[in-house]
Amino acid sequence: MFRIGEFSKLTQVSIRMLRYYDEVGLLKPAKVDEWTGHRLYSVEQMPRLNKILYLRDSGFNVSEIALAISLDDSLLLDILDKKRSEIEQNIQNEKEKLKRIALAKAEIEGNKGELHYNIVLKPIPAYQVLSLRKIVPTYYAEGNLWKELSVYAKEQNIEISDYTFSIYHDTEYKEQDVDIELCVPVNKMGKAMAPFCFRTTEPVHTMACTMVYGDFSNIKGGYIAFARWLQENSRYRIAGATRQIVHRGPWNETEPDRYLTEIQIPVVE
């Protein structure tokens, strides 16, 4: 048995942290001397302490560590994969914040002129499509939906054309639980399995459209241009779900500055 100071030196973990792990129940001493009250630790506790440390350094909080160290290795691997996905999403969110900061600085410093968005009106016909519609956590999850649809289309030998589009069914912008439908035009209807289906989209008599060039962060500017256009052309009002077509994106273009996205908003007089 080792006294807490000795165990601290051998494990390279401070006495303060060992006492903390004792208090929160993660690593109780193997024995407490009944006469002196000294905490005593055994060499058999080192693997548990090492597991606590790598979980802590991987971003797990105390309650998550307590759960993780109670699991067998296969379940622990699942927990680690989930934490990795969570961290990757956080990194992506932080990258988006950096982009917004860069855009804000550019506007303030006057190094970047306002992008021009040309609004045009055109009719959109009905399309026969393979559809996947789901409520997803955020708009960032749309990429996962496309992966899911692509896998299904490949399994069913359905060719995905360049004119795929997304329909956003929510009547407002939502930060969570977003209703998104992905549509792949097809030459003929087939028999699909839920959540996939074949359907005919509604024709739109008048669709206000604009092209957004460059990184997806420019899409916000496209919607601002729509707002200004609608204010200047007050006889029109929004009448239905918006659509979005990414003509050039991460799958067919390596440079974000060369992305090309079309925003479509149905309007009526």
XYZ file of N, CA, C and O in Angstrom, residues 17-204:
752
model
N -5.706 16.510 -6.731
C -6.596 15.808 -7.651
C -7.018 14.459 -7.100
O -8.177 14.034 -7.260
N -6.117 13.767 -6.431
C -6.469 12.473 -5.837
C -7.557 12.652 -4.777
O -8.495 11.857 -4.687
N -7.430 13.696 -3.973
C -8.459 13.975 -2.966
C -9.788 14.323 -3.632
O -10.856 13.924 -3.169
N -9.705 15.061 -4.742
C -10.927 15.424 -5.473
C -11.598 14.176 -6.040
O -12.823 14.008 -5.921
N -10.817 13.282 -6.650
C -11.401 12.056 -7.202
C -12.017 11.200 -6.102
O -13.012 10.486 -6.331
N -11.454 11.264 -4.918
C -12.031 10.564 -3.768
C -13.384 11.190 -3.404
O -14.393 10.494 -3.227
N -13.440 12.520 -3.327
C -14.658 13.225 -2.930
C -15.813 12.971 -3.897
O -16.961 12.822 -3.474
N -15.509 12.919 -5.211
C -16.579 12.751 -6.203
C -16.862 11.286 -6.505
O -17.734 10.967 -7.318
N -16.115 10.388 -5.876
C -16.404 8.965 -6.016
C -15.775 8.271 -7.194
O -16.122 7.117 -7.492
N -14.842 8.936 -7.862
C -14.210 8.297 -9.022
C -13.110 7.326 -8.609
O -12.937 6.275 -9.232
N -12.355 7.677 -7.596
C -11.255 6.812 -7.150
C -11.126 6.897 -5.631
O -10.462 7.779 -5.101
N -11.790 5.995 -4.961
C -11.686 5.926 -3.501
C -10.380 5.234 -3.109
O -9.899 4.357 -3.839
N -9.754 5.618 -2.007
C -8.554 4.898 -1.552
C -8.869 3.416 -1.347
O -10.005 3.040 -1.020
N -7.878 2.593 -1.575
C -8.078 1.154 -1.345
C -8.351 0.887 0.136
O -9.081 -0.035 0.487
N -7.789 1.746 0.972
C -7.958 1.575 2.426
C -7.684 2.900 3.115
O -6.908 3.716 2.628
N -8.345 3.162 4.206
C -8.070 4.332 5.043
C -7.623 3.823 6.406
O -8.352 3.045 7.057
N -6.431 4.222 6.824
C -5.906 3.766 8.113
C -6.840 4.216 9.228
O -7.097 5.411 9.391
N -7.336 3.255 10.002
C -8.333 3.586 11.025
C -7.749 4.391 12.176
O -8.491 5.050 12.920
N -6.420 4.356 12.336
C -5.815 5.089 13.442
C -5.371 6.495 13.015
O -5.561 7.455 13.754
N -4.780 6.589 11.847
C -4.240 7.878 11.407
C -5.164 8.611 10.439
O -5.042 9.828 10.262
N -6.077 7.881 9.790
C -6.938 8.484 8.773
C -6.244 8.701 7.442
O -6.812 9.311 6.528
N -5.030 8.195 7.287
C -4.294 8.356 6.040
C -4.935 7.523 4.931
O -5.309 6.361 5.148
N -5.029 8.136 3.754
C -5.505 7.407 2.575
C -4.385 6.503 2.079
O -3.247 6.950 1.893
N -4.732 5.259 1.758
C -3.763 4.300 1.248
C -4.248 3.761 -0.096
O -5.425 3.432 -0.263
N -3.335 3.706 -1.059
C -3.678 3.274 -2.417
C -2.852 2.056 -2.795
O -1.737 1.844 -2.286
N -3.369 1.261 -3.731
C -2.672 0.065 -4.183
C -2.302 0.202 -5.659
O -2.892 1.003 -6.400
N -1.333 -0.586 -6.105
C -0.899 -0.557 -7.493
C -2.021 -1.000 -8.427
O -2.072 -0.596 -9.599
N -2.945 -1.823 -7.922
C -4.061 -2.291 -8.748
C -5.006 -1.161 -9.148
O -5.815 -1.314 -10.067
N -4.925 -0.010 -8.476
C -5.798 1.122 -8.791
C -5.258 2.006 -9.911
O -5.976 2.871 -10.424
N -4.010 1.765 -10.309
C -3.402 2.629 -11.331
C -4.113 2.550 -12.686
O -4.315 3.584 -13.330
N -4.506 1.365 -13.178
C -5.228 1.332 -14.452
C -6.523 2.144 -14.424
O -6.862 2.820 -15.399
N -7.252 2.089 -13.310
C -8.485 2.873 -13.194
C -8.166 4.365 -13.224
O -8.854 5.146 -13.892
N -7.089 4.763 -12.516
C -6.701 6.169 -12.509
C -6.294 6.620 -13.912
O -6.668 7.714 -14.350
N -5.550 5.773 -14.626
C -5.149 6.127 -15.991
C -6.363 6.314 -16.891
O -6.404 7.207 -17.736
N -7.381 5.461 -16.702
C -8.597 5.577 -17.506
C -9.314 6.895 -17.185
O -9.800 7.587 -18.088
N -9.357 7.259 -15.918
C -9.964 8.530 -15.509
C -9.237 9.689 -16.179
O -9.861 10.620 -16.695
N -7.911 9.610 -16.211
C -7.117 10.707 -16.761
C -7.323 10.867 -18.260
O -7.476 11.988 -18.755
N -7.331 9.758 -19.013
C -7.493 9.935 -20.458
C -8.909 10.320 -20.821
O -9.150 11.014 -21.814
N -9.885 9.933 -20.001
C -11.250 10.398 -20.237
C -11.364 11.891 -19.928
O -11.990 12.644 -20.679
N -10.734 12.312 -18.833
C -10.740 13.744 -18.483
C -10.089 14.568 -19.588
O -10.618 15.600 -20.013
N -8.946 14.097 -20.070
C -8.224 14.840 -21.102
C -8.926 14.774 -22.463
O -8.580 15.531 -23.372
N -9.898 13.872 -22.605
C -10.678 13.768 -23.842
C -11.944 14.611 -23.795
O -12.751 14.568 -24.724
N -12.130 15.354 -22.700
C -13.264 16.268 -22.620
C -14.452 15.753 -21.840
O -15.508 16.386 -21.835
N -14.321 14.619 -21.167
C -15.428 14.085 -20.383
C -15.520 14.818 -19.045
O -14.496 15.115 -18.417
N -16.759 15.101 -18.605
C -16.926 15.676 -17.278
C -17.033 14.551 -16.248
O -17.002 13.359 -16.592
N -17.160 14.919 -14.969
C -17.117 13.930 -13.886
C -18.220 12.880 -14.027
O -17.976 11.673 -13.898
N -19.446 13.328 -14.304
C -20.546 12.363 -14.406
C -20.359 11.435 -15.595
O -20.670 10.242 -15.526
N -19.811 11.966 -16.705
C -19.561 11.123 -17.881
C -18.451 10.122 -17.601
O -18.519 8.962 -18.032
N -17.417 10.547 -16.859
C -16.329 9.638 -16.501
C -16.850 8.519 -15.610
O -16.527 7.336 -15.797
N -17.692 8.877 -14.640
C -18.253 7.875 -13.723
C -19.016 6.798 -14.491
O -18.928 5.606 -14.171
N -19.762 7.219 -15.507
C -20.494 6.248 -16.321
C -19.539 5.427 -17.175
O -19.637 4.194 -17.235
N -18.565 6.093 -17.804
C -17.680 5.418 -18.746
C -16.833 4.342 -18.079
O -16.656 3.251 -18.630
N -16.315 4.608 -16.889
C -15.418 3.636 -16.253
C -16.180 2.440 -15.694
O -15.576 1.447 -15.293
N -17.512 2.529 -15.702
C -18.310 1.386 -15.251
C -18.668 0.439 -16.393
O -19.251 -0.611 -16.165
N -18.309 0.819 -17.633
C -18.687 0.042 -18.806
C -17.564 -0.888 -19.242
O -16.391 -0.653 -18.952
N -17.946 -1.943 -19.993
C -16.907 -2.791 -20.576
C -16.302 -2.074 -21.785
O -16.787 -1.037 -22.231
N -15.236 -2.648 -22.329
C -14.472 -1.964 -23.371
C -15.287 -1.677 -24.620
O -15.131 -0.624 -25.246
N -16.164 -2.592 -25.036
C -16.935 -2.384 -26.266
C -17.886 -1.203 -26.114
O -18.018 -0.374 -27.023
N -18.540 -1.102 -24.955
C -19.433 0.032 -24.717
C -18.647 1.322 -24.540
O -19.091 2.397 -24.962
N -17.464 1.222 -23.943
C -16.623 2.405 -23.770
C -16.177 2.951 -25.121
O -16.120 4.169 -25.325
N -15.882 2.047 -26.069
C -15.513 2.486 -27.416
C -16.655 3.267 -28.061
O -16.425 4.268 -28.759
N -17.888 2.823 -27.848
C -19.049 3.552 -28.375
C -19.143 4.945 -27.767
O -19.434 5.925 -28.463
N -18.888 5.021 -26.455
C -18.930 6.313 -25.765
C -17.851 7.243 -26.326
O -18.083 8.442 -26.552
N -16.661 6.691 -26.583
C -15.567 7.499 -27.118
C -15.889 7.991 -28.534
O -15.581 9.137 -28.885
N -16.503 7.141 -29.345
C -16.895 7.555 -30.697
C -17.917 8.691 -30.643
O -17.862 9.644 -31.436
N -18.861 8.574 -29.704
C -19.866 9.618 -29.555
C -19.222 10.931 -29.123
O -19.566 12.009 -29.646
N -18.280 10.856 -28.187
C -17.585 12.065 -27.737
C -16.759 12.665 -28.872
O -16.711 13.894 -29.034
N -16.148 11.821 -29.684
C -15.371 12.326 -30.822
C -16.275 13.099 -31.785
O -15.904 14.186 -32.245
N -17.450 12.543 -32.082
C -18.386 13.233 -32.971
C -18.819 14.565 -32.385
O -18.950 15.569 -33.095
N -19.044 14.578 -31.069
C -19.444 15.811 -30.386
C -18.349 16.868 -30.491
O -18.627 18.046 -30.763
N -17.098 16.454 -30.300
C -15.977 17.396 -30.375
C -15.809 17.906 -31.800
O -15.563 19.095 -32.026
N -15.950 17.004 -32.786
C -15.836 17.421 -34.189
C -16.908 18.443 -34.543
O -16.645 19.409 -35.273
N -18.124 18.247 -34.021
C -19.186 19.212 -34.279
C -18.872 20.550 -33.616
O -19.098 21.611 -34.197
N -18.312 20.492 -32.399
C -17.930 21.729 -31.720
C -16.847 22.473 -32.489
O -16.869 23.707 -32.575
N -15.894 21.704 -33.052
C -14.835 22.321 -33.849
C -15.438 23.009 -35.064
O -15.064 24.134 -35.417
N -16.395 22.335 -35.730
C -17.046 22.920 -36.891
C -17.777 24.205 -36.519
O -17.726 25.205 -37.238
N -18.464 24.164 -35.359
C -19.170 25.361 -34.900
C -18.206 26.509 -34.638
O -18.501 27.675 -34.958
N -17.047 26.186 -34.057
C -16.057 27.226 -33.784
C -15.478 27.777 -35.080
O -15.203 28.974 -35.189
N -15.291 26.907 -36.082
C -14.805 27.380 -37.382
C -15.807 28.346 -38.014
O -15.417 29.337 -38.637
N -17.100 28.024 -37.865
C -18.120 28.929 -38.396
C -18.063 30.281 -37.705
O -18.243 31.328 -38.333
N -17.783 30.275 -36.395
C -17.661 31.534 -35.665
C -16.475 32.343 -36.184
O -16.552 33.571 -36.314
N -15.370 31.648 -36.495
C -14.201 32.335 -37.036
C -14.514 32.979 -38.382
O -14.054 34.088 -38.679
N -15.310 32.269 -39.205
C -15.699 32.838 -40.499
C -16.527 34.100 -40.302
O -16.343 35.100 -41.011
N -17.451 34.054 -39.329
C -18.289 35.226 -39.081
C -17.453 36.407 -38.589
O -17.714 37.557 -38.938
N -16.455 36.104 -37.754
C -15.567 37.164 -37.271
C -14.807 37.781 -38.444
O -14.674 39.010 -38.546
N -14.315 36.931 -39.364
C -13.578 37.436 -40.524
C -14.470 38.304 -41.395
O -14.044 39.361 -41.882
N -15.723 37.883 -41.584
C -16.649 38.674 -42.389
C -16.954 40.013 -41.717
O -17.011 41.057 -42.376
N -17.151 39.968 -40.390
C -17.443 41.194 -39.657
C -16.267 42.167 -39.744
O -16.445 43.378 -39.958
N -15.043 41.638 -39.616
C -13.862 42.496 -39.714
C -13.739 43.105 -41.107
O -13.398 44.282 -41.253
N -14.021 42.282 -42.121
C -13.918 42.764 -43.496
C -14.905 43.897 -43.752
O -14.585 44.884 -44.418
N -16.109 43.755 -43.208
C -17.112 44.818 -43.384
C -16.684 46.094 -42.686
O -16.806 47.195 -43.210
N -16.177 45.931 -41.447
C -15.765 47.103 -40.670
C -14.586 47.806 -41.328
O -14.528 49.030 -41.407
N -13.630 47.025 -41.807
C -12.420 47.602 -42.389
C -12.627 48.051 -43.822
O -11.762 48.709 -44.405
N -13.765 47.671 -44.401
C -14.057 48.097 -45.766
C -13.220 47.409 -46.813
O -13.050 47.908 -47.931
N -12.716 46.190 -46.457
C -11.868 45.484 -47.409
C -12.666 44.625 -48.376
O -12.112 44.032 -49.288
N -13.943 44.540 -48.147
C -14.749 43.657 -48.994
C -16.051 44.354 -49.325
O -16.836 44.680 -48.442
N -16.291 44.580 -50.574
C -17.528 45.221 -50.979
C -18.704 44.283 -50.837
O -18.545 43.071 -50.785
N -19.878 44.837 -50.791
C -21.082 44.026 -50.662
C -21.311 43.239 -51.943
O -21.218 43.752 -53.046
N -21.586 41.950 -51.798
C -21.843 41.107 -52.953
C -23.163 41.508 -53.597
O -24.111 41.902 -52.922
N -23.204 41.384 -54.910
C -24.423 41.731 -55.633
C -25.230 40.466 -55.890
O -24.714 39.482 -56.390
N -26.489 40.511 -55.520
C -27.392 39.388 -55.734
C -28.510 39.846 -56.662
O -29.276 40.745 -56.322
N -28.597 39.212 -57.821
C -29.612 39.576 -58.797
C -30.831 38.667 -58.612
O -30.723 37.439 -58.711
N -31.986 39.248 -58.317
C -33.209 38.483 -58.112
C -33.964 38.375 -59.437
O -34.221 39.381 -60.092
N -34.276 37.154 -59.828
C -35.056 36.937 -61.058
C -36.291 36.113 -60.713
O -36.289 35.332 -59.749
N -37.344 36.296 -61.499
C -38.581 35.532 -61.321
C -38.702 34.505 -62.436
O -38.463 34.815 -63.608
N -39.085 33.295 -62.085
C -39.271 32.265 -63.090
C -40.219 31.192 -62.568
O -40.333 30.991 -61.342
N -40.927 30.497 -63.467
C -41.784 29.393 -63.032
C -40.943 28.135 -62.822
O -39.942 27.917 -63.503
N -41.360 27.327 -61.878
C -40.687 26.056 -61.607
C -41.697 24.936 -61.834
O -42.771 24.928 -61.211
N -41.400 23.996 -62.715
C -42.356 22.917 -62.978
C -42.396 21.892 -61.850
O -41.569 21.918 -60.938
N -43.374 21.002 -61.935
C -43.430 19.871 -61.015
C -42.329 18.880 -61.399
O -41.970 18.761 -62.573
N -41.793 18.193 -60.408
C -40.764 17.189 -60.667
C -41.154 15.864 -60.021
O -41.698 15.830 -58.913
N -40.880 14.780 -60.738
C -40.939 13.455 -60.124
C -39.620 13.252 -59.385
O -38.547 13.353 -59.991
N -39.701 12.976 -58.088
C -38.464 12.907 -57.303
C -38.448 11.705 -56.370
O -39.500 11.188 -55.961
N -37.245 11.291 -56.059
C -37.006 10.437 -54.903
C -36.776 11.390 -53.747
O -35.925 12.280 -53.826
N -37.537 11.221 -52.670
C -37.537 12.200 -51.587
C -37.117 11.574 -50.261
O -37.437 10.415 -49.974
N -36.399 12.346 -49.478
C -36.083 11.988 -48.093
C -36.370 13.211 -47.236
O -35.706 14.241 -47.378
N -37.362 13.108 -46.371
C -37.740 14.231 -45.511
C -37.635 13.824 -44.051
O -38.187 12.804 -43.637
N -36.914 14.636 -43.285
C -36.717 14.334 -41.869
C -36.622 15.622 -41.058
O -36.291 16.685 -41.591
N -36.903 15.497 -39.766
C -36.601 16.558 -38.808
C -35.189 16.287 -38.300
O -34.926 15.235 -37.722
N -34.275 17.216 -38.547
C -32.877 17.020 -38.149
C -32.498 18.064 -37.102
O -33.154 19.100 -36.981
N -31.435 17.804 -36.325
C -31.093 18.706 -35.213
C -30.838 20.144 -35.638
O -31.352 21.075 -35.031
N -30.039 20.353 -36.682
C -29.723 21.695 -37.164
C -29.518 21.636 -38.675
O -29.480 20.565 -39.269
N -29.352 22.812 -39.276
C -29.087 22.868 -40.712
C -27.776 22.171 -41.077
O -27.623 21.665 -42.191
N -26.827 22.130 -40.138
C -25.554 21.480 -40.410
C -25.716 19.983 -40.658
O -24.842 19.347 -41.247
N -26.822 19.401 -40.202
C -27.047 17.966 -40.370
C -27.515 17.611 -41.775
O -27.652 16.430 -42.092
N -27.740 18.603 -42.625
C -28.222 18.313 -43.982
C -27.233 17.444 -44.751
O -27.621 16.586 -45.547
N -25.941 17.654 -44.517
C -24.931 16.846 -45.201
C -25.084 15.369 -44.910
O -24.902 14.514 -45.792
N -25.440 15.028 -43.665
C -25.653 13.624 -43.312
C -26.860 13.051 -44.033
O -26.879 11.874 -44.412
N -27.893 13.884 -44.229
C -29.068 13.435 -44.974
C -28.693 13.099 -46.412
O -29.152 12.097 -46.969
N -27.858 13.951 -47.027
C -27.437 13.682 -48.401
C -26.650 12.389 -48.496
O -26.779 11.619 -49.464
N -25.818 12.114 -47.508
C -25.075 10.843 -47.492
C -26.036 9.671 -47.424
O -25.871 8.667 -48.138
N -27.053 9.791 -46.565
C -28.037 8.725 -46.415
C -28.795 8.491 -47.722
O -29.006 7.345 -48.151
N -29.197 9.585 -48.368
C -29.928 9.471 -49.627
C -29.038 8.901 -50.730
O -29.479 8.083 -51.549
N -27.778 9.309 -50.757
C -26.857 8.818 -51.779
C -26.638 7.315 -51.671
O -26.603 6.606 -52.679
N -26.509 6.831 -50.444
C -26.323 5.395 -50.225
C -27.541 4.624 -50.725
O -27.418 3.610 -51.429
N -28.744 5.116 -50.397
C -29.964 4.447 -50.828
C -30.089 4.458 -52.355
O -30.429 3.443 -52.977
N -29.809 5.602 -52.961
C -29.912 5.705 -54.421
C -28.953 4.742 -55.108
O -29.297 4.115 -56.116
N -27.756 4.611 -54.541
C -26.780 3.685 -55.124
C -27.258 2.254 -54.995
O -27.138 1.460 -55.942
N -27.813 1.906 -53.847
C -28.330 0.544 -53.646
C -29.453 0.225 -54.614
O -29.605 -0.921 -55.054
N -30.264 1.232 -54.956
C -31.417 1.037 -55.843
C -31.093 1.358 -57.312
O -31.992 1.371 -58.150
N -29.799 1.598 -57.599
C -29.360 1.932 -58.963
C -30.098 3.148 -59.526
O -30.492 3.179 -60.693
N -30.297 4.154 -58.669
C -30.938 5.392 -59.087
C -29.850 6.436 -59.304
O -29.076 6.732 -58.396
N -29.776 6.977 -60.497
C -28.759 7.965 -60.817
C -29.143 9.324 -60.242
O -30.265 9.785 -60.418
N -28.210 9.945 -59.544
C -28.446 11.266 -58.955
C -27.957 12.328 -59.931
O -26.773 12.373 -60.276
N -28.863 13.174 -60.392
C -28.519 14.216 -61.359
C -27.912 15.419 -60.648
O -27.868 15.486 -59.417
N -27.462 16.391 -61.457
C -26.895 17.617 -60.883
C -27.974 18.554 -60.350
O -27.675 19.500 -59.629
N -29.243 18.307 -60.708
C -30.310 19.234 -60.311
C -31.038 18.746 -59.053
O -32.244 18.797 -58.957
N -30.318 18.215 -58.109
C -30.924 17.868 -56.826
C -31.209 19.147 -56.059
O -30.511 20.157 -56.221
N -32.224 19.119 -55.199
C -32.540 20.332 -54.437
C -33.088 19.983 -53.065
O -33.540 18.857 -52.823
N -33.005 20.969 -52.182
C -33.525 20.836 -50.815
C -34.739 21.735 -50.656
O -34.771 22.840 -51.200
N -35.731 21.251 -49.910
C -36.903 22.064 -49.577
C -36.919 22.240 -48.061
O -36.813 21.266 -47.308
N -37.048 23.492 -47.627
C -37.088 23.800 -46.197
C -38.536 24.127 -45.829
O -39.050 25.188 -46.184
N -39.181 23.202 -45.121
C -40.621 23.294 -44.910
C -41.019 24.187 -43.735
O -42.191 24.539 -43.597
N -40.077 24.531 -42.878
C -40.424 25.400 -41.743
C -40.803 26.794 -42.244
O -40.206 27.307 -43.193
N -41.772 27.401 -41.598
C -42.201 28.754 -41.992
C -41.330 29.834 -41.375
O -41.542 31.016 -41.626
N -40.363 29.433 -40.562
C -39.457 30.386 -39.918
C -38.082 29.749 -39.822
O -37.931 28.530 -40.010
N -37.067 30.557 -39.557
C -35.731 30.021 -39.313
C -35.717 29.375 -37.932
O -36.186 29.947 -36.955
N -35.172 28.163 -37.856
C -35.132 27.443 -36.585
C -33.701 27.034 -36.284
O -32.981 26.581 -37.172
N -33.308 27.161 -35.031
C -31.970 26.766 -34.625
C -31.892 25.267 -34.344
O -30.812 24.676 -34.403
N -33.040 24.654 -34.057
C -33.076 23.218 -33.775
C -34.313 22.609 -34.428
O -35.277 23.304 -34.755
N -34.254 21.270 -34.619
C -35.393 20.511 -35.153
C -35.881 21.115 -36.475
O -36.996 21.625 -36.582
N -35.011 21.030 -37.472
C -35.274 21.635 -38.776
C -35.917 20.608 -39.708
O -35.455 19.471 -39.804
N -36.990 21.023 -40.389
C -37.733 20.154 -41.307
C -37.164 20.313 -42.722
O -37.437 21.297 -43.402
N -36.367 19.334 -43.159
C -35.693 19.409 -44.451
C -36.102 18.218 -45.318
O -36.146 17.078 -44.846
N -36.370 18.494 -46.580
C -36.651 17.440 -47.556
C -35.642 17.528 -48.688
O -35.439 18.586 -49.274
N -35.003 16.414 -48.988
C -34.073 16.326 -50.102
C -34.787 15.688 -51.290
O -35.515 14.703 -51.126
N -34.564 16.232 -52.477
C -35.266 15.753 -53.664
C -34.278 15.455 -54.788
O -33.435 16.283 -55.126
N -34.421 14.259 -55.355
C -33.618 13.842 -56.504
C -34.563 13.568 -57.664
O -35.335 12.601 -57.623
N -34.570 14.404 -58.713
C -35.444 14.149 -59.861
C -35.141 12.791 -60.498
O -33.976 12.407 -60.642
N -36.195 12.058 -60.860
C -36.058 10.731 -61.470
C -36.919 10.662 -62.724
O -37.910 11.389 -62.867
N -36.557 9.776 -63.641
C -37.309 9.627 -64.886
C -38.616 8.882 -64.673
O -39.599 9.114 -65.384
N -38.646 7.978 -63.716
C -39.873 7.237 -63.446
C -39.983 6.960 -61.956
O -38.984 6.871 -61.243
N -41.232 6.847 -61.515
C -41.494 6.557 -60.109
C -41.148 5.105 -59.808
O -41.260 4.228 -60.659
N -40.736 4.863 -58.588
C -40.447 3.509 -58.147
C -41.139 3.219 -56.836
O -41.945 4.011 -56.347
N -40.807 2.089 -56.255
C -41.360 1.725 -54.957
C -40.245 1.876 -53.935
O -39.206 1.223 -54.033
N -40.449 2.738 -52.990
C -39.409 3.017 -52.000
C -39.829 2.541 -50.624
O -40.989 2.210 -50.388
N -38.857 2.500 -49.728
C -39.105 2.123 -48.336
C -38.881 3.330 -47.447
O -37.922 4.093 -47.661
N -39.784 3.508 -46.481
C -39.664 4.641 -45.558
C -38.283 4.620 -44.898
O -37.748 3.549 -44.604
N -37.679 5.774 -44.710
C -38.223 7.133 -44.855
C -38.146 7.696 -46.281
O -38.463 8.847 -46.501
N -37.695 6.883 -47.252
C -37.607 7.328 -48.641
C -38.960 7.148 -49.327
O -39.706 6.227 -49.020
N -39.247 8.036 -50.261
C -40.494 7.889 -51.012
C -40.338 8.542 -52.380
O -39.423 9.337 -52.607
N -41.217 8.156 -53.294
C -41.298 8.817 -54.595
C -42.534 9.701 -54.579
O -43.599 9.297 -54.116
N -42.386 10.914 -55.068
C -43.533 11.811 -55.128
C -43.318 12.855 -56.214
O -42.220 12.970 -56.788
N -44.375 13.595 -56.511
C -44.297 14.691 -57.471
C -44.361 16.003 -56.705
O -45.305 16.242 -55.947
N -43.342 16.822 -56.855
C -43.330 18.117 -56.164
C -44.328 19.069 -56.812
O -44.700 18.907 -57.974
N -44.744 20.052 -56.049
C -45.723 21.005 -56.540
C -45.063 22.003 -57.505
O -43.960 22.489 -57.226
N -45.721 22.307 -58.619
C -45.187 23.360 -59.493
C -45.334 24.717 -58.805
O -46.247 24.917 -58.003
N -44.435 25.625 -59.107
C -44.490 26.972 -58.531
C -44.601 27.954 -59.680
O -43.714 28.031 -60.540
